[in-house]
Amino acid sequence: MVLKIFFPQCCNKADSGLLVGRWIPGQNSAVVLAVIHYPFIPGQVKQYIHQMRGQSGVDLTVLGSWSMPKEGQEGMESFLRDLSTIFPQGQWLQLSREMGKIGFRCHVLTRDQNGKLVQQEKELKEDGGGEKGGTKRGGGEKEVEGEEGGGEKDKVIFIHYEQRKVMLSQLHPIDNGVPDPQTESQLPQVFGTVCQSEPLFFLDKYDDGPVKMTHWQSEGREGSIIVELMKQASTPVCLLTTWMLTLWTSLCSSRILNMRPMRFISSKLSTCLQLSYRTEHLQTVCSPTRATAHNHFMRKANIFVSFFVDVSLGLLLVSWMYRENRIGKLANTLVPAADHVAKELEELLQWLMGAPAGLKMNRALDQVLGRFFLYHIHLWISYIHLMSPFIEMILWYVGLSACLGLTFALSLLSDITALLTFHIYCFYVYGARLYCMTVYGLSSLWRLFRGKKWNVLRQRVDSCSYDLDQLFIGTLLFTILLFLLPTTALYYLVFTLLRLVVVMFQGVLHLSVDFINSFPLFAMGLRLFRSYRLAEGVKFRVLCEEPGTPLHLMMDINPLKVSSVVQTYRTPTYSCYPKDSWLALCKKLFLGELIYPWRHKTTKID
């Protein structure tokens, strides 16, 4: 059997006294949490431990004694040993430190069958070997083997840990590898014991109580005046924000705004989706319910930091836009840019109405489609010139929306892009519908030639007999559609490419908004600057290996991987990625089915 004692580094030089901690149930292990200094009154120690046990919920107990050699305290070790009768335990650890040595000596008092404590000194061996020729004096029910013994080999291993880091860290399950089940069940109990024993660490040397202790915070409580002031100010701010959000949600849920046209338009605008998303975020952050679970706290912290960074970037954008009259310059360049785009589109349509790339087109259909699209361009450019006197004022008010956050400004830019390129979207819809009708007509008439038809009820192709008139009309229609297909396919290809350029630009904006909304900035900051807060596991290194002393190991925390941090703490968001695969997307483009660029609010992912 191996007795593992988890010992805090802050207690290595503590004064003599009692060890306070917990025996891990089901494991031959003990977690030392603090050292109560001598002098003390045993009754007050029992009362204090009982009080801490009720506050923390941890089965705290006196594990044993700790002796630090000092002048004038020669009989301290025997005195502390006698305290085992006052604090009855199944095992009583008696740790002592010698002058000039780093390691500890360990004596264990075990109870025999009569209930009496019998001392047995465990010879502490190295992992896998030990000191040969050594013997152990056994009493009671345990026997320890030396070089020639034939009993049970006992080892004691001291595992030193940094108490502050273990208390503040959160142990995550290991995704890869096959961990030891015993270690996996033991480590969470060690971390949980230290974390739940936080009330025990509130007692420092400046308190006037009868009990003096050594732990990681015994020199003074760790705290920040700024953090305490923010905690005090957060309550009224959260109440005010919650009241304003309640008014806003009640306004949005009114009957006028829930009418079908308004609801349909708001569900397709990125600005409305982002506004509802941020409203939900603020409701989560300003919720009066305290975040007790670690995941709930990390979610609130990530949302708060993301919102703070988003608003800060938006204010920087506003300060940049309203300097040196950049709004006026942008408004003055917008109309000439629209004229340039319209001119390029007219030249493209004139090229398509001729002989593009030497292809022989159906002249009648080519002229009809070309003039139809040219008329749409004329309407669009007339609309832009009609709105030109108000463009600067519109941009001025739109720029102020960045005060709500950079994501709001990007969402608004995506909607403005959709409005300014609405003519390209119309061209794409017209071309896609015409091409789709041609493709599906050809496929249906091709089945007619083979004596087949599509069974709508059973969703399959069945055999069918046609008469001569049906075959003759089908042949004529198939020939007409086949010769018109190059013209419709060319127009569809050109306008689909233009539409894909606009969709890609909007996709970049949506990805940027989604990245700011969902990226766990707080968790990533912890991973970079306080990596021990997010622990994936632990690693051990030899700290001391002296003859006649136990093996001393140092437990270091393995930080969580960056990819695991992003995957674990990523904020759930509305997907801006296409729901279809690349193969399905190519199939839709080939068949002429419409591809909608907007995000669907129902596709919420985690």
XYZ file of C-alpha atoms in Angstrom:
606
model
C 0.000 0.000 0.000
C 1.103 3.527 -0.744
C 0.118 6.312 1.608
C -0.060 9.585 -0.342
C 0.001 12.801 1.633
C -0.863 15.967 -0.302
C 1.028 18.689 1.533
C 0.783 22.449 0.747
C 4.060 24.196 0.042
C 3.079 27.155 2.202
C 3.221 24.912 5.295
C 6.785 23.684 4.769
C 8.130 26.164 7.328
C 5.096 26.423 9.569
C 5.436 26.357 13.346
C 4.683 23.173 15.242
C 1.054 22.317 15.662
C -1.811 20.195 14.359
C -2.450 19.154 10.758
C -5.958 19.973 9.559
C -7.259 18.273 6.446
C -9.284 15.396 5.136
C -8.882 11.695 4.506
C -10.052 10.887 0.979
C -12.662 8.125 1.261
C -11.813 4.952 -0.603
C -8.223 6.074 -1.143
C -5.207 5.667 1.099
C -4.575 9.393 0.799
C -4.767 12.480 2.968
C -5.014 16.144 1.972
C -3.378 18.586 4.376
C -5.042 22.003 4.264
C -3.542 24.009 7.140
C -1.424 23.818 10.308
C -2.847 25.070 13.611
C -0.017 26.608 15.641
C 0.875 25.832 19.219
C -0.265 27.082 21.752
C -3.935 26.226 21.368
C -6.818 24.904 23.415
C -8.079 21.512 22.110
C -11.713 22.382 22.857
C -11.515 25.568 20.807
C -9.811 23.649 17.984
C -12.638 21.114 17.942
C -15.235 23.880 17.934
C -13.481 25.734 15.110
C -13.161 22.603 12.972
C -16.830 21.792 13.542
C -17.745 25.326 12.468
C -15.587 25.114 9.336
C -17.040 21.712 8.534
C -20.527 23.199 8.506
C -19.551 26.199 6.339
C -17.501 24.320 3.743
C -19.327 21.006 3.626
C -15.985 19.163 3.765
C -15.346 16.438 6.354
C -12.482 18.323 7.997
C -10.568 16.635 10.783
C -7.245 16.686 12.616
C -4.952 14.395 10.594
C -2.025 14.458 12.996
C 0.795 16.658 14.225
C 3.541 18.717 12.632
C 6.875 19.363 14.351
C 9.287 22.085 13.339
C 12.490 22.024 15.453
C 13.021 25.197 17.487
C 15.037 26.117 20.540
C 13.209 25.532 23.795
C 10.691 23.105 22.252
C 12.574 19.814 22.654
C 9.581 17.903 24.030
C 7.067 19.304 21.557
C 6.994 16.175 19.395
C 6.035 13.865 22.268
C 3.459 16.389 23.483
C 1.806 16.558 20.076
C 1.844 12.782 19.885
C -0.140 12.544 23.092
C -2.871 14.719 21.530
C -3.935 11.701 19.468
C -6.019 10.620 22.460
C -7.949 13.921 22.385
C -8.522 13.809 18.594
C -9.305 10.116 17.993
C -8.539 8.976 14.456
C -7.978 5.640 12.789
C -4.528 6.851 11.732
C -2.521 9.632 13.291
C 0.162 11.230 11.119
C 3.188 12.533 12.959
C 5.310 14.616 10.590
C 8.549 16.232 11.623
C 11.291 18.114 9.893
C 14.992 17.854 10.723
C 17.447 20.693 10.594
C 19.519 20.758 7.422
C 17.188 18.439 5.474
C 14.471 19.198 2.991
C 12.494 16.008 3.437
C 10.162 15.079 6.307
C 10.071 12.145 8.660
C 6.771 10.379 8.986
C 5.489 8.301 11.887
C 2.061 6.738 11.741
C 0.006 5.806 14.755
C -2.513 3.108 13.969
C -5.155 1.623 16.213
C -4.939 -2.058 17.076
C -7.859 -4.362 17.779
C -8.176 -3.055 21.334
C -8.485 0.540 20.118
C -5.038 1.546 21.358
C -2.722 3.615 19.205
C 0.515 1.843 18.335
C 3.385 3.651 16.629
C 4.880 2.245 13.514
C 7.534 4.086 11.615
C 7.195 3.567 7.938
C 10.407 3.256 6.066
C 9.820 5.416 3.067
C 11.060 3.914 -0.105
C 11.546 5.209 -3.586
C 9.134 4.307 -6.275
C 10.191 0.932 -7.604
C 12.924 0.108 -5.113
C 13.784 1.674 -1.790
C 16.667 1.404 0.622
C 17.873 -2.128 0.995
C 18.730 -3.525 4.378
C 16.219 -1.311 6.161
C 13.675 -2.718 8.556
C 10.456 -1.377 9.953
C 9.162 -1.764 13.442
C 5.572 -2.914 13.227
C 2.888 -2.924 15.799
C -0.758 -3.791 15.730
C -2.085 -5.236 12.527
C 0.468 -4.115 9.924
C 3.815 -5.640 9.141
C 6.431 -3.915 7.000
C 9.015 -5.804 5.053
C 12.722 -5.006 5.115
C 15.337 -6.722 3.024
C 14.595 -10.201 4.359
C 10.990 -9.750 5.423
C 8.097 -11.386 3.714
C 5.207 -9.063 4.600
C 3.624 -6.065 2.999
C 5.677 -3.251 1.531
C 4.470 0.149 2.679
C 5.482 3.414 1.045
C 4.738 6.996 1.903
C 4.873 9.645 -0.786
C 4.613 13.353 -0.088
C 2.970 15.267 -2.929
C 3.537 18.994 -2.544
C 1.072 21.348 -4.188
C 0.550 25.087 -4.457
C -2.591 25.655 -2.448
C -3.671 28.894 -4.078
C -3.416 27.516 -7.608
C -5.221 24.299 -6.762
C -8.008 26.212 -5.005
C -8.559 28.585 -7.933
C -8.204 25.986 -10.688
C -10.959 24.023 -12.377
C -10.071 20.462 -13.335
C -11.397 19.406 -16.738
C -11.792 15.839 -17.983
C -9.059 14.499 -20.251
C -10.269 14.092 -23.826
C -7.382 12.101 -25.262
C -5.474 9.198 -23.875
C -6.433 6.476 -21.420
C -5.942 7.881 -17.881
C -5.597 5.749 -14.783
C -9.084 5.283 -13.234
C -7.658 5.474 -9.705
C -5.870 8.749 -10.441
C -8.928 10.118 -12.215
C -11.114 9.445 -9.191
C -8.550 10.804 -6.735
C -7.520 14.081 -8.349
C -11.050 15.590 -8.551
C -11.499 14.813 -4.845
C -8.207 16.541 -4.011
C -9.073 19.610 -6.091
C -12.630 19.665 -4.756
C -11.445 19.390 -1.145
C -9.092 22.360 -1.494
C -11.646 24.435 -3.432
C -14.529 23.821 -1.017
C -12.329 24.587 2.001
C -12.149 28.285 1.092
C -13.805 29.387 4.408
C -10.877 27.782 6.203
C -8.469 30.194 4.496
C -10.230 33.373 5.681
C -8.425 33.248 9.037
C -5.142 35.161 8.872
C -2.561 36.286 11.398
C -4.247 39.675 11.849
C -7.374 38.085 13.372
C -7.619 38.119 17.156
C -9.129 34.639 17.428
C -7.732 31.940 19.704
C -6.682 29.761 16.739
C -3.646 30.681 14.644
C -3.092 28.864 11.368
C -0.716 28.623 8.428
C -2.130 28.358 4.935
C -1.706 30.172 1.631
C -3.606 33.263 2.841
C -2.367 33.323 6.445
C -0.187 36.397 5.791
C -3.245 38.414 4.806
C -6.293 38.033 2.646
C -5.861 38.486 -1.060
C -8.170 41.130 -2.443
C -8.524 44.257 -4.529
C -10.194 47.537 -3.611
C -11.218 48.093 -7.229
C -12.869 44.668 -7.413
C -14.753 45.259 -4.173
C -15.983 48.666 -5.370
C -17.116 47.126 -8.653
C -19.006 44.445 -6.744
C -20.801 47.092 -4.697
C -21.669 49.149 -7.790
C -22.740 46.153 -9.868
C -25.995 45.599 -7.945
C -27.745 48.916 -8.783
C -26.366 48.847 -12.331
C -27.724 45.340 -12.888
C -31.119 46.333 -11.485
C -31.319 49.385 -13.757
C -30.220 47.396 -16.799
C -32.718 44.637 -16.040
C -35.543 47.192 -15.791
C -34.572 48.752 -19.143
C -34.305 45.333 -20.796
C -37.749 44.460 -19.476
C -39.201 47.569 -21.118
C -37.371 46.802 -24.363
C -38.555 43.180 -24.515
C -42.137 44.214 -23.752
C -41.952 46.755 -26.603
C -40.553 44.154 -29.006
C -43.267 41.676 -28.051
C -46.060 44.151 -28.808
C -48.745 43.161 -31.277
C -47.728 45.723 -33.919
C -44.164 44.456 -34.177
C -45.336 40.819 -34.210
C -47.426 41.208 -37.342
C -46.423 38.868 -40.127
C -44.682 41.383 -42.473
C -42.712 42.971 -39.639
C -41.778 39.607 -38.188
C -40.640 38.320 -41.587
C -38.501 41.396 -42.311
C -36.936 41.429 -38.856
C -36.055 37.734 -39.130
C -34.110 38.396 -42.350
C -32.200 41.497 -41.212
C -28.836 40.871 -39.564
C -29.234 44.036 -37.479
C -32.425 42.792 -35.825
C -30.886 39.391 -35.152
C -27.817 40.959 -33.573
C -29.974 43.272 -31.466
C -32.028 40.369 -30.131
C -28.848 38.396 -29.545
C -27.245 41.165 -27.490
C -30.478 41.634 -25.549
C -30.356 37.973 -24.583
C -26.689 38.399 -23.589
C -27.435 41.372 -21.351
C -30.277 39.499 -19.698
C -27.882 36.662 -18.910
C -25.187 38.959 -17.503
C -27.575 41.126 -15.461
C -29.525 38.186 -14.091
C -29.966 38.440 -10.289
C -29.229 34.714 -9.990
C -25.696 34.196 -8.748
C -23.463 32.001 -10.885
C -22.678 29.100 -8.566
C -21.553 26.532 -11.141
C -18.241 27.006 -12.928
C -19.762 26.775 -16.428
C -22.412 29.373 -15.596
C -19.785 31.746 -14.216
C -17.527 31.298 -17.260
C -20.471 31.900 -19.593
C -21.356 35.142 -17.833
C -17.722 36.279 -17.775
C -17.186 35.472 -21.458
C -20.358 37.323 -22.450
C -19.435 40.356 -20.349
C -15.884 40.579 -21.735
C -17.138 40.027 -25.291
C -19.733 42.794 -24.876
C -17.143 45.150 -23.348
C -14.645 44.546 -26.171
C -17.403 44.867 -28.768
C -18.553 48.260 -27.437
C -14.957 49.470 -27.092
C -14.197 48.607 -30.716
C -17.430 50.306 -31.755
C -16.494 53.510 -29.933
C -13.070 53.466 -31.603
C -14.796 53.118 -34.975
C -17.099 56.047 -34.178
C -14.167 58.242 -33.102
C -12.330 57.382 -36.334
C -15.342 57.971 -38.599
C -16.246 61.393 -37.211
C -12.762 62.803 -37.509
C -11.637 64.840 -40.524
C -15.147 64.683 -42.065
C -14.764 61.050 -43.143
C -18.577 60.667 -43.253
C -18.862 63.406 -45.898
C -16.010 61.943 -47.937
C -17.648 58.515 -47.852
C -21.002 59.985 -48.958
C -19.336 61.852 -51.827
C -17.644 58.696 -53.118
C -20.704 56.448 -52.790
C -22.710 57.854 -55.733
C -19.760 57.818 -58.193
C -19.010 54.261 -57.096
C -22.619 53.257 -57.799
C -22.418 54.917 -61.237
C -19.222 53.008 -61.957
C -20.816 49.705 -60.960
C -23.859 50.451 -63.134
C -21.610 51.307 -66.100
C -19.690 48.047 -65.710
C -22.932 46.077 -65.547
C -24.235 47.780 -68.695
C -21.021 46.924 -70.531
C -21.331 43.332 -69.308
C -24.913 43.107 -70.589
C -23.927 44.633 -73.947
C -21.220 41.976 -74.191
C -23.746 39.234 -73.405
C -26.189 40.603 -76.000
C -23.550 40.193 -78.691
C -21.455 37.077 -79.246
C -19.772 36.465 -75.849
C -16.550 34.452 -76.215
C -17.601 33.582 -79.774
C -20.660 31.616 -78.634
C -23.715 31.464 -80.868
C -26.658 32.654 -78.778
C -30.392 32.748 -79.494
C -30.648 36.346 -80.608
C -34.318 36.900 -79.785
C -34.043 35.584 -76.228
C -30.688 37.306 -75.799
C -32.144 40.686 -76.728
C -35.184 40.233 -74.475
C -33.098 39.277 -71.439
C -30.508 41.984 -72.077
C -33.042 44.800 -72.365
C -34.957 43.490 -69.339
C -31.809 43.614 -67.156
C -30.739 46.993 -68.597
C -34.071 48.430 -67.552
C -33.509 47.156 -63.991
C -30.118 48.841 -63.911
C -31.717 52.091 -65.060
C -34.280 51.865 -62.258
C -31.593 51.127 -59.684
C -29.306 54.012 -60.660
C -32.306 56.387 -60.716
C -33.121 55.262 -57.173
C -29.531 55.945 -56.056
C -29.537 59.455 -57.552
C -32.905 60.151 -55.937
C -31.464 59.233 -52.519
C -28.135 61.047 -53.020
C -29.116 64.251 -51.103
C -29.919 62.170 -48.019
C -26.978 59.751 -48.127
C -24.685 61.830 -45.904
C -27.374 62.246 -43.246
C -28.177 58.511 -43.371
C -24.498 57.623 -42.989
C -24.149 60.050 -40.113
C -26.911 58.343 -38.130
C -25.764 54.882 -39.188
C -22.285 55.675 -37.856
C -23.733 56.404 -34.435
C -25.053 52.832 -34.298
C -21.470 51.681 -33.764
C -21.818 52.930 -30.182
C -23.846 49.760 -29.579
C -20.871 47.693 -30.621
C -18.747 46.799 -33.601
C -20.931 43.758 -34.295
C -23.991 45.980 -34.603
C -22.162 48.198 -37.106
C -21.019 45.159 -39.124
C -24.556 43.736 -39.139
C -25.882 47.087 -40.325
C -23.207 47.168 -43.047
C -24.351 43.724 -44.193
C -27.952 44.922 -44.460
C -26.898 48.074 -46.334
C -24.874 45.916 -48.732
C -27.952 43.767 -49.336
C -30.027 46.882 -50.109
C -27.430 48.426 -52.405
C -26.966 45.183 -54.350
C -30.648 44.355 -54.536
C -30.581 44.657 -58.345
C -27.874 41.974 -58.526
C -30.023 39.749 -56.341
C -32.984 40.322 -58.697
C -30.813 39.441 -61.699
C -29.715 36.255 -59.958
C -33.296 35.254 -59.059
C -34.570 35.852 -62.597
C -31.699 33.946 -64.180
C -31.909 31.105 -61.644
C -35.667 30.660 -62.086
C -35.408 30.647 -65.883
C -32.475 28.228 -65.853
C -34.180 25.973 -63.287
C -37.373 25.784 -65.362
C -35.310 24.900 -68.433
C -33.329 22.159 -66.648
C -36.373 20.564 -65.026
C -38.314 20.789 -68.314
C -35.506 19.007 -70.175
C -35.261 16.300 -67.515
C -39.020 15.700 -67.629
C -39.092 15.545 -71.424
C -36.088 13.218 -71.403
C -38.116 10.764 -69.298
C -40.920 11.087 -71.865
C -38.583 9.839 -74.620
C -37.744 6.760 -72.539
C -41.384 5.965 -71.705
C -41.020 7.055 -68.072
C -42.730 9.546 -65.829
C -42.274 10.860 -62.294
C -44.785 9.449 -59.798
C -45.523 12.284 -57.379
C -47.375 10.131 -54.853
C -44.715 7.430 -54.528
C -41.762 9.729 -55.235
C -40.244 7.483 -57.884
C -39.963 7.025 -61.661
C -42.539 4.646 -63.186
C -43.143 3.363 -66.691
C -45.795 5.086 -68.808
C -47.143 4.722 -72.357
C -47.577 7.865 -74.480
C -49.480 8.324 -77.735
C -48.057 9.833 -80.917
C -49.328 13.395 -80.316
C -47.732 13.521 -76.875
C -44.395 12.318 -78.230
C -44.516 14.859 -81.095
C -45.262 17.817 -78.792
C -42.650 16.594 -76.325
C -40.059 16.433 -79.106
C -40.802 20.004 -80.172
C -40.609 21.338 -76.622
C -37.415 19.397 -75.913
C -35.768 20.815 -79.040
C -36.800 24.376 -78.197
C -35.574 24.151 -74.606
C -32.337 22.466 -75.655
C -31.433 25.249 -78.078
C -32.428 27.958 -75.578
C -30.380 26.360 -72.792
C -26.973 27.955 -73.718
C -28.441 31.448 -73.598
C -30.205 30.986 -70.265
C -27.226 29.097 -68.807
C -24.822 31.899 -69.759
C -26.945 34.600 -68.142
C -27.440 32.392 -65.093
C -23.695 31.746 -64.800
C -22.748 35.420 -65.033
C -25.286 36.665 -62.493
C -24.620 33.745 -60.158
C -20.944 34.714 -60.064
C -21.896 38.319 -59.280
C -24.243 37.141 -56.561
C -21.578 34.868 -55.063
C -19.223 37.845 -54.773
C -21.840 39.735 -52.730
C -22.634 36.642 -50.637
C -18.934 36.096 -49.890
C -18.591 39.688 -48.695
C -21.646 39.316 -46.470
C -20.312 35.973 -45.279
C -17.075 37.613 -44.125
C -19.109 40.182 -42.180
C -21.270 37.469 -40.615
C -18.208 35.423 -39.667
C -16.669 38.471 -38.004
C -19.842 39.110 -36.030
C -20.113 35.453 -35.071
C -16.451 35.379 -33.992
C -16.859 38.392 -31.684
C -20.093 37.012 -30.256
C -18.915 33.480 -29.576
C -15.162 33.647 -28.939
C -14.420 33.027 -25.208
C -12.211 36.048 -24.542
C -12.275 35.696 -20.754
C -11.391 32.003 -20.862
C -8.618 32.675 -23.371
C -7.242 35.440 -21.150
C -7.154 33.008 -18.224
C -5.394 30.465 -20.408
C -2.715 32.957 -21.466
C -2.060 34.818 -18.205
C -3.273 32.413 -15.483
C -3.089 29.032 -17.118
C -3.493 27.184 -13.817
C -7.110 28.365 -13.578
C -8.093 25.960 -16.372
C -6.459 22.613 -15.610
C -6.550 19.559 -17.817
C -4.505 17.384 -15.466
C -1.366 17.342 -13.358
C 2.221 16.280 -13.766
C 4.703 15.240 -11.092
C 8.391 15.900 -10.729
C 10.821 14.752 -8.061
C 11.323 17.484 -5.486
C 13.451 15.707 -2.890
C 14.953 12.254 -2.721
C 17.056 11.966 0.437
C 17.981 8.709 2.196
C 15.831 7.985 5.229
C 13.061 10.344 4.102
C 10.005 9.784 1.928
C 9.867 10.491 -1.753
C 8.789 14.109 -2.228
C 7.022 14.980 -5.463
C 5.871 18.352 -6.763
C 2.433 18.444 -8.365
C 2.284 20.937 -11.246
C -0.898 21.789 -13.107
C -1.166 21.022 -16.806
C -3.109 23.863 -18.456
C -5.968 23.156 -20.793
C -5.135 23.242 -24.501
C -6.135 26.333 -26.446
C -8.339 24.322 -28.792
C -10.068 22.704 -25.821
C -10.613 26.132 -24.235
C -12.330 27.423 -27.383
C -14.393 24.254 -27.771
C -15.438 24.086 -24.112
C -16.223 27.750 -23.423
C -17.407 28.951 -26.824
C -20.626 30.909 -26.377
C -23.639 29.366 -28.151
C -24.573 31.529 -31.106
C -26.794 31.580 -34.138
C -25.047 29.858 -36.992
C -23.918 31.989 -39.907
C -22.467 28.997 -41.723
C -24.333 27.311 -44.583
C -26.445 24.390 -43.507
C -25.622 22.455 -46.681
C -22.375 20.706 -47.519
C -20.200 21.746 -50.414
C -21.586 18.883 -52.500
C -25.179 19.949 -51.805
C -24.242 23.575 -52.554
C -22.734 22.618 -55.929
C -25.818 20.541 -56.674
C -28.060 23.530 -55.950
C -25.958 25.762 -58.203
C -26.046 23.200 -61.015
C -29.826 22.763 -60.829
C -30.517 26.489 -60.446
C -32.021 26.349 -56.951
C -31.894 29.593 -54.990
C -29.238 30.060 -52.322
C -30.377 32.375 -49.546
C -27.606 34.318 -47.806
C -29.406 35.304 -44.628
C -29.045 33.585 -41.275
C -31.907 31.621 -39.810
C -32.679 32.324 -36.174
C -33.820 28.751 -35.579
C -30.385 27.287 -36.284
C -28.929 27.906 -32.854
C -25.803 25.869 -32.236
C -23.489 25.301 -29.300
